mmCIF file of N, CA and C in Angstrom:
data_model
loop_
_atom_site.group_PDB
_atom_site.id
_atom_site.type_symbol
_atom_site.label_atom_id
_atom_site.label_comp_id
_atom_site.label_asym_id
_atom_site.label_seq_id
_atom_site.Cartn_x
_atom_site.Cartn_y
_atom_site.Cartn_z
ATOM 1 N N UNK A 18 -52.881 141.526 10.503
ATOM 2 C CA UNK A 18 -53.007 140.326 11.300
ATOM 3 C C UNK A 18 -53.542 140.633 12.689
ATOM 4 N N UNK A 19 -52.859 142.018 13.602
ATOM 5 C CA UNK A 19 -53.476 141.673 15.017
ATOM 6 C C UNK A 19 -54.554 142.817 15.318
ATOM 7 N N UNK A 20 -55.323 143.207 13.947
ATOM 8 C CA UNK A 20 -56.351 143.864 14.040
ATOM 9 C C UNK A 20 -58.170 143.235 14.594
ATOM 10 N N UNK A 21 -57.518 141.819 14.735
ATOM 11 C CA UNK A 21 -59.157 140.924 15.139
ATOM 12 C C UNK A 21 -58.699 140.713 16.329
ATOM 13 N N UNK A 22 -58.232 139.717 16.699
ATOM 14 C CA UNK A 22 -58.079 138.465 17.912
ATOM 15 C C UNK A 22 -56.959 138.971 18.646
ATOM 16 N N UNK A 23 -55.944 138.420 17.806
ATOM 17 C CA UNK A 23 -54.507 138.049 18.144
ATOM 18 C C UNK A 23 -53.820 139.374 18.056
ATOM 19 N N UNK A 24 -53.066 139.431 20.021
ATOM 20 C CA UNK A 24 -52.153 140.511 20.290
ATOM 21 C C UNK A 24 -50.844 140.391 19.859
ATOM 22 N N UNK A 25 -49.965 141.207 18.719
ATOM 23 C CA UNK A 25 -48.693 140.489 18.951
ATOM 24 C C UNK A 25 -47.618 139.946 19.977
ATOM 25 N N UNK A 26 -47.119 138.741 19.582
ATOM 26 C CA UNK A 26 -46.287 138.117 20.885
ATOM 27 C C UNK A 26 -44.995 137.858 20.038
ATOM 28 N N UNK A 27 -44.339 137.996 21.226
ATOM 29 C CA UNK A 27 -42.499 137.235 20.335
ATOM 30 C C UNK A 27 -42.801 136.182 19.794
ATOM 31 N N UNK A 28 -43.896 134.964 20.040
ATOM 32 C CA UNK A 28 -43.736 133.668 19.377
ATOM 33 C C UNK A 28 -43.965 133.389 18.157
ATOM 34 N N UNK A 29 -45.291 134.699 18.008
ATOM 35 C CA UNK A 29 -45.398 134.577 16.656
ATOM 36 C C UNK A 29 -44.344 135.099 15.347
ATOM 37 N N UNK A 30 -44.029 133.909 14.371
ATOM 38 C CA UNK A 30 -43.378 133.738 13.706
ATOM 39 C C UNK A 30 -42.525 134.890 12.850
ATOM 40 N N UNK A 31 -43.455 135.662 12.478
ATOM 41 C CA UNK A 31 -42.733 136.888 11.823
ATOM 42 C C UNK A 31 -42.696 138.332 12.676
ATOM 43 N N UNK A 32 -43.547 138.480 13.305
ATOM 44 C CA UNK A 32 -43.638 139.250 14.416
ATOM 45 C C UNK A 32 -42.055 139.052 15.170
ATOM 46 N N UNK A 33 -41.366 137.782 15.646
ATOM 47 C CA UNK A 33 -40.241 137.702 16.626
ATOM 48 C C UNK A 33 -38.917 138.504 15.545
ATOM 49 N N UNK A 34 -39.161 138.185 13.829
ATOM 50 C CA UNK A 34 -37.638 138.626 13.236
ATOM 51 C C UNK A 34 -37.921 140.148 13.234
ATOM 52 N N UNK A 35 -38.831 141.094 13.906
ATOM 53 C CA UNK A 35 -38.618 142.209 13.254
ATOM 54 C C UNK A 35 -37.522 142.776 14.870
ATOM 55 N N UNK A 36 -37.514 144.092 14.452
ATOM 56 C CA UNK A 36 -36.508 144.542 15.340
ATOM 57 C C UNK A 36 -37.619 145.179 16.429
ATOM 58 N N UNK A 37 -37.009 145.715 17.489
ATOM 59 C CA UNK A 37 -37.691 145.934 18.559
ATOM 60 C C UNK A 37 -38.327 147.783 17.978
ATOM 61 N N UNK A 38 -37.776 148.508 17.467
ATOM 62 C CA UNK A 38 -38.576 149.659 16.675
ATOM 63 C C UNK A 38 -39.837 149.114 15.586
ATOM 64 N N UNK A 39 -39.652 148.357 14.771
ATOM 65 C CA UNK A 39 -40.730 147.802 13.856
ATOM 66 C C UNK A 39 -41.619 147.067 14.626
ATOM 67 N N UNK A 40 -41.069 146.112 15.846
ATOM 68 C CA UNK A 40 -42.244 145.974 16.685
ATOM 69 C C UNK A 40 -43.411 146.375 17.830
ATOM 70 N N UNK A 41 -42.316 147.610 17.783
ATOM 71 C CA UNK A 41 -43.341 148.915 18.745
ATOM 72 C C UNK A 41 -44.340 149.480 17.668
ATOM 73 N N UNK A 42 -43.996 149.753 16.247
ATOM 74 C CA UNK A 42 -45.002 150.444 15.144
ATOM 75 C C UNK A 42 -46.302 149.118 14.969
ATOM 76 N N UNK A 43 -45.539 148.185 15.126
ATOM 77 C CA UNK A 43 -46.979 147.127 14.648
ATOM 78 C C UNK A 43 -48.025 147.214 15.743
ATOM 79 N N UNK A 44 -47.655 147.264 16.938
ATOM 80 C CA UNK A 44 -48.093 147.514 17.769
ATOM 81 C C UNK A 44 -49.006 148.513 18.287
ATOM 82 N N UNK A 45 -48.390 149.681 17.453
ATOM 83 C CA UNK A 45 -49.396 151.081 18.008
ATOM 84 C C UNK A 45 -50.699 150.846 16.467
ATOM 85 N N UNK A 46 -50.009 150.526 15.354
ATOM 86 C CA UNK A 46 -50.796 150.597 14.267
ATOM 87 C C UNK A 46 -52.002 149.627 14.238
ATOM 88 N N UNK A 47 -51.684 148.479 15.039
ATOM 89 C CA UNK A 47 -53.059 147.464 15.158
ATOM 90 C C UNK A 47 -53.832 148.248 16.416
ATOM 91 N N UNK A 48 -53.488 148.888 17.155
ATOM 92 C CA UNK A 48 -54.189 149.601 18.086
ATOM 93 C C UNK A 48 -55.052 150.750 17.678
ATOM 94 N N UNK A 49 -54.425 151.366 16.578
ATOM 95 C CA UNK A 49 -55.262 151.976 16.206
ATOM 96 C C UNK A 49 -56.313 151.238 15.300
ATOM 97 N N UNK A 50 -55.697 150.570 14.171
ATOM 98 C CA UNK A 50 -57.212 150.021 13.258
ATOM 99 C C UNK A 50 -57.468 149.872 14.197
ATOM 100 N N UNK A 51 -57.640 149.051 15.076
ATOM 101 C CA UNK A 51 -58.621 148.201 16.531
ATOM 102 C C UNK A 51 -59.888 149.093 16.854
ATOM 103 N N UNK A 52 -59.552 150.578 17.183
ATOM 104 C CA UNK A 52 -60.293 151.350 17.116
ATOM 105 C C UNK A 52 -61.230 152.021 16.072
ATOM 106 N N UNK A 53 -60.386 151.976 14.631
ATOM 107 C CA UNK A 53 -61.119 152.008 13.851
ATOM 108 C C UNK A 53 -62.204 150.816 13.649
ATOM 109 N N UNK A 54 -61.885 149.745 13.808
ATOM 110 C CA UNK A 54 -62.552 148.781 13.246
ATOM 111 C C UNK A 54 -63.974 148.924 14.042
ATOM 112 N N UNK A 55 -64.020 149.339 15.537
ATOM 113 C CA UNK A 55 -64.784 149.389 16.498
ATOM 114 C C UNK A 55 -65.693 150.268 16.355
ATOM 115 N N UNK A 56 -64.916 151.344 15.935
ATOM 116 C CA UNK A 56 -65.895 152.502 15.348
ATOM 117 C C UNK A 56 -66.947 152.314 14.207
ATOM 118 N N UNK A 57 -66.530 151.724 13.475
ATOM 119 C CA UNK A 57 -67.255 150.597 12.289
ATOM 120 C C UNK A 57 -67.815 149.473 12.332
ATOM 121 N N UNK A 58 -68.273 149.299 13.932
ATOM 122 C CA UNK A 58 -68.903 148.323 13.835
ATOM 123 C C UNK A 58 -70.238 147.816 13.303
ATOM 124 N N UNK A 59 -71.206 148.522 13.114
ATOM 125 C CA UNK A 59 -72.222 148.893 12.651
ATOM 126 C C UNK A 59 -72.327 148.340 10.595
ATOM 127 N N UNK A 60 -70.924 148.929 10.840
ATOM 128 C CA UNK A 60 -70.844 148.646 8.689
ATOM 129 C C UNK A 60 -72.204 149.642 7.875
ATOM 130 N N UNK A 61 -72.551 150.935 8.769
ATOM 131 C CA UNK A 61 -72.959 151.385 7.906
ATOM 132 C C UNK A 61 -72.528 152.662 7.734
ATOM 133 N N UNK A 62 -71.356 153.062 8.079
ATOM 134 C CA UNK A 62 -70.741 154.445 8.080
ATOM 135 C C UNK A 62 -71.666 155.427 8.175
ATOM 136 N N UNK A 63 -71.989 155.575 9.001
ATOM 137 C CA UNK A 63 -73.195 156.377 9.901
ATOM 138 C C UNK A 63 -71.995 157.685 10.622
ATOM 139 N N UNK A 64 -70.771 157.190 10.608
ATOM 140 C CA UNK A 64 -69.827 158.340 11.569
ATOM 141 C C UNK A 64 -69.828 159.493 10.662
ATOM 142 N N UNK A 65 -70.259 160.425 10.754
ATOM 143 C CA UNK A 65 -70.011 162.015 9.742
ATOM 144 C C UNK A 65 -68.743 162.585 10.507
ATOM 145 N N UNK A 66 -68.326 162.954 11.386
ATOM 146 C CA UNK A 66 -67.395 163.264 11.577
ATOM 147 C C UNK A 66 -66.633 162.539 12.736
ATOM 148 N N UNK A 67 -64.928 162.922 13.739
ATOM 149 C CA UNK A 67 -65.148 162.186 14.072
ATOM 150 C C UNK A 67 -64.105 163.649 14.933
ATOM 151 N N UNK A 68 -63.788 163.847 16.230
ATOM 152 C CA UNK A 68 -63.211 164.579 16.849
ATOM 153 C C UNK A 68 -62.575 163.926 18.006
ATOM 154 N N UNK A 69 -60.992 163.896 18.008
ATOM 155 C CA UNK A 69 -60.075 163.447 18.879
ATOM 156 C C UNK A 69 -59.686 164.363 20.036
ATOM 157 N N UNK A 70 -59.929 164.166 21.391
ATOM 158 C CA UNK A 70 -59.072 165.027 22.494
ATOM 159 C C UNK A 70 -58.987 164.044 23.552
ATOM 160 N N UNK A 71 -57.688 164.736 24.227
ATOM 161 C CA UNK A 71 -57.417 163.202 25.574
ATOM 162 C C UNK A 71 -57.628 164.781 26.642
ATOM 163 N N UNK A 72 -58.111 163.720 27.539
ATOM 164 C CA UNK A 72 -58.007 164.438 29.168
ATOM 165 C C UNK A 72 -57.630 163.138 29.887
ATOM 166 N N UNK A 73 -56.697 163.608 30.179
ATOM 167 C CA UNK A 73 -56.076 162.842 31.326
ATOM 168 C C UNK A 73 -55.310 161.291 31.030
ATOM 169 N N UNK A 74 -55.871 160.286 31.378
ATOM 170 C CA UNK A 74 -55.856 159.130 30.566
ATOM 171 C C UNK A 74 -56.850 158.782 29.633
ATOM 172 N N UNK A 75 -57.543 159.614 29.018
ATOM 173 C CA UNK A 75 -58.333 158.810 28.632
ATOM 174 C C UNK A 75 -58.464 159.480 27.194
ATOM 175 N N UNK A 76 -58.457 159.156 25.778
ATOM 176 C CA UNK A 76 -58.518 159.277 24.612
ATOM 177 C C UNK A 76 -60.205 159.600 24.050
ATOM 178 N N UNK A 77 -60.844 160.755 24.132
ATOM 179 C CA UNK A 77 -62.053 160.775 23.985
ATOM 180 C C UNK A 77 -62.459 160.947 22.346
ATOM 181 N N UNK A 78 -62.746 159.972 22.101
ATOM 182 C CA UNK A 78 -64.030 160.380 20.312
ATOM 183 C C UNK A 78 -65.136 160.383 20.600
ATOM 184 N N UNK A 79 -64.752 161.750 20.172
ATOM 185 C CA UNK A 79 -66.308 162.670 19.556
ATOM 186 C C UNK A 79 -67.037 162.118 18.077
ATOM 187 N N UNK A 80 -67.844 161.575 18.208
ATOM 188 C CA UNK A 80 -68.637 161.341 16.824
ATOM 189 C C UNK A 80 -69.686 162.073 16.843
ATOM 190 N N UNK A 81 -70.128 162.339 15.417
ATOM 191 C CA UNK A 81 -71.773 162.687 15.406
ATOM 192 C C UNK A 81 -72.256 161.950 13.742
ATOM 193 N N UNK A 82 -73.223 161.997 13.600
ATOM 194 C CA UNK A 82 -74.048 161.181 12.399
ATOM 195 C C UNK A 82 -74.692 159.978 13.034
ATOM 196 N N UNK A 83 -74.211 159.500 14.246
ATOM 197 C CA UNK A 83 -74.600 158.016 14.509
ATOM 198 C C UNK A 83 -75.608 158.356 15.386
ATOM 199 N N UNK A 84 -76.884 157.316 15.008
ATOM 200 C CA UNK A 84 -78.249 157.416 15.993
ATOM 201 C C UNK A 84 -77.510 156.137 17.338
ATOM 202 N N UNK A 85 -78.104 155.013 16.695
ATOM 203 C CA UNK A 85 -78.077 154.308 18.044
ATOM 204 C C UNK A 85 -76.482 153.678 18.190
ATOM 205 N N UNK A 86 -75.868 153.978 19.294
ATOM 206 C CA UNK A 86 -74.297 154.088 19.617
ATOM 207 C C UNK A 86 -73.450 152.424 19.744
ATOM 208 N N UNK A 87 -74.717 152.077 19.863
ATOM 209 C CA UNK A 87 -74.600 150.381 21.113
ATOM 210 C C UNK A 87 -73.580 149.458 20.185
ATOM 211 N N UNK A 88 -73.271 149.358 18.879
ATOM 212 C CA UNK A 88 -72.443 148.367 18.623
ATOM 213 C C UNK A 88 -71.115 148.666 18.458
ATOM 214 N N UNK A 89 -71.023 149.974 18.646
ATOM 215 C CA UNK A 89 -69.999 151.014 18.228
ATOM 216 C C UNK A 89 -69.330 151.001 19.716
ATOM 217 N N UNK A 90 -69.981 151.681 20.951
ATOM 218 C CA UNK A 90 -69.489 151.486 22.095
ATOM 219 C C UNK A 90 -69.300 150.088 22.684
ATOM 220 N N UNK A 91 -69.761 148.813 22.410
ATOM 221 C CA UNK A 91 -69.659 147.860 22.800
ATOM 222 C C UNK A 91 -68.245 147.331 22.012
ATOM 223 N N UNK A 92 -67.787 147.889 20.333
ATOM 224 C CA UNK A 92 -66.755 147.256 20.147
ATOM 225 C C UNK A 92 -64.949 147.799 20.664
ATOM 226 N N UNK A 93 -65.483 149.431 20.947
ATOM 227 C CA UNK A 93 -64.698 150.024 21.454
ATOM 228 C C UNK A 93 -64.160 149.212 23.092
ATOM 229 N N UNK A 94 -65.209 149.034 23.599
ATOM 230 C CA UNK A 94 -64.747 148.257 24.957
ATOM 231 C C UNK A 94 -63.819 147.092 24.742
ATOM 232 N N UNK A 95 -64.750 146.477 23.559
ATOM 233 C CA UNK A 95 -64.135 144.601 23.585
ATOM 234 C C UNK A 95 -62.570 144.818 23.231
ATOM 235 N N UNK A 96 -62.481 146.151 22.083
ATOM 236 C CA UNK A 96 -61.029 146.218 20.990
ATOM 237 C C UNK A 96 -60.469 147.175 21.755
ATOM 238 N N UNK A 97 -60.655 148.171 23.231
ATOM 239 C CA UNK A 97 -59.934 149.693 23.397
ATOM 240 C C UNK A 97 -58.547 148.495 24.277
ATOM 241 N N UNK A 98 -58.500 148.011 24.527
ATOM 242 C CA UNK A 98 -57.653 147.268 25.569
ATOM 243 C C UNK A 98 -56.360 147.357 24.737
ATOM 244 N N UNK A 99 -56.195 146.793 24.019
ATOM 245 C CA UNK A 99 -54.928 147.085 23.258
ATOM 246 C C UNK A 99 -54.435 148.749 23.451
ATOM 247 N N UNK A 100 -55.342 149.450 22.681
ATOM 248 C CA UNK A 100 -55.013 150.918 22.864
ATOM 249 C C UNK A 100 -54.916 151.663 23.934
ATOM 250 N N UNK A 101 -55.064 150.679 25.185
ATOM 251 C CA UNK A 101 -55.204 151.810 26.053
ATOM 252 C C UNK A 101 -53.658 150.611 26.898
ATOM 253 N N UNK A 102 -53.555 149.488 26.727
ATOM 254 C CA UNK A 102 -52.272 149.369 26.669
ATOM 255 C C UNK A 102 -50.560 149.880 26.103
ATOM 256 N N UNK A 103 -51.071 150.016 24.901
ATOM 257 C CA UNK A 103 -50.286 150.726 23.923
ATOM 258 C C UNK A 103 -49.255 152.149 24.287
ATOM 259 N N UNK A 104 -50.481 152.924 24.528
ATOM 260 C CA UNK A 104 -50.742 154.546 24.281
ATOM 261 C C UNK A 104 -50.894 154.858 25.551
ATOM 262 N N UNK A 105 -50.962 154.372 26.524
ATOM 263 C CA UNK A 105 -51.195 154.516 28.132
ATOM 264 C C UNK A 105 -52.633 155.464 28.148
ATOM 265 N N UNK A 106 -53.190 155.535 27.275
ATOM 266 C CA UNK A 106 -55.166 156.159 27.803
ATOM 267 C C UNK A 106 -56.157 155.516 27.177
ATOM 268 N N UNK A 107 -57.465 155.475 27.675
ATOM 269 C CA UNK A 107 -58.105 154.579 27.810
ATOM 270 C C UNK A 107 -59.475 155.150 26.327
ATOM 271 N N UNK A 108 -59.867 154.726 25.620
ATOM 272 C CA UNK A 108 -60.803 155.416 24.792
ATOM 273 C C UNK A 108 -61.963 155.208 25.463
ATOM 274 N N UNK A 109 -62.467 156.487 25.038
ATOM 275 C CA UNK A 109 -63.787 156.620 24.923
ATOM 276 C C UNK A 109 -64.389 157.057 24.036
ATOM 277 N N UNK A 110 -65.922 157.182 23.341
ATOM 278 C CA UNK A 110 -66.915 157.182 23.139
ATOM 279 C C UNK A 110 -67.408 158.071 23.491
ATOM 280 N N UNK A 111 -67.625 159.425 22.903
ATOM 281 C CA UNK A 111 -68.607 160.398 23.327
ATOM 282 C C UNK A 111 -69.354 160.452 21.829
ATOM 283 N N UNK A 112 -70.709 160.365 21.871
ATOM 284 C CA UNK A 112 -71.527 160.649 20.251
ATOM 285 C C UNK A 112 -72.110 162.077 21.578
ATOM 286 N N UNK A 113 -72.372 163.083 19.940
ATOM 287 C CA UNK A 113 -72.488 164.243 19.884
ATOM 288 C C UNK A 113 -73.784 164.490 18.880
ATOM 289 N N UNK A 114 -74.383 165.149 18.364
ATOM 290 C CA UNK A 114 -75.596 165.800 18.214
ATOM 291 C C UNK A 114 -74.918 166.158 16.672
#
């Protein structure tokens, strides 16, 4: 559910009965698809690999396979907000060779 639009909130209906542990996991887990989904924006799985390291605040992916970056970094921006709420660092986007 809060892998598109919608951030979870207490109001929403099934989201409010879970307990405050099950609602920290929904939370980190839509943050991540979020990122996945972003990474996929393209829909042509162009990512060959994909390499995770944080410096500092900030959550850096390493990709390589992908030529032109632009829908991929543009969805990371629109969707990193959650994750960088979440997880306290901010993603980035590094494509690699």
């Amino acid at each position: 559910r809060y892998h598109r639009r919608a951030i979870p909130k207490p109001e929403h209906e099934v989201y409010s009965t879970l307990g405050r542990e099950d609602r920290l996991v929904v939370a980190k887990l839509a943050a991540i698809i979020r990122i996945a989904d972003a990474l996929e924006r393209g829909r042509s799985n162009a990512i060959r690999t994909l390499n995770v390291s944080r410096d500092k605040n900030r959550l850096i992916l390493s990709v390589s396979g992908i030529g032109d970056s632009t829908l991929e970094s543009q969805g990371l921006r629109e969707k990193g907000a959650m994750f960088e709420t979440v997880y306290g660092c901010k993603p980035v986007l590094r494509v690699t060779e």
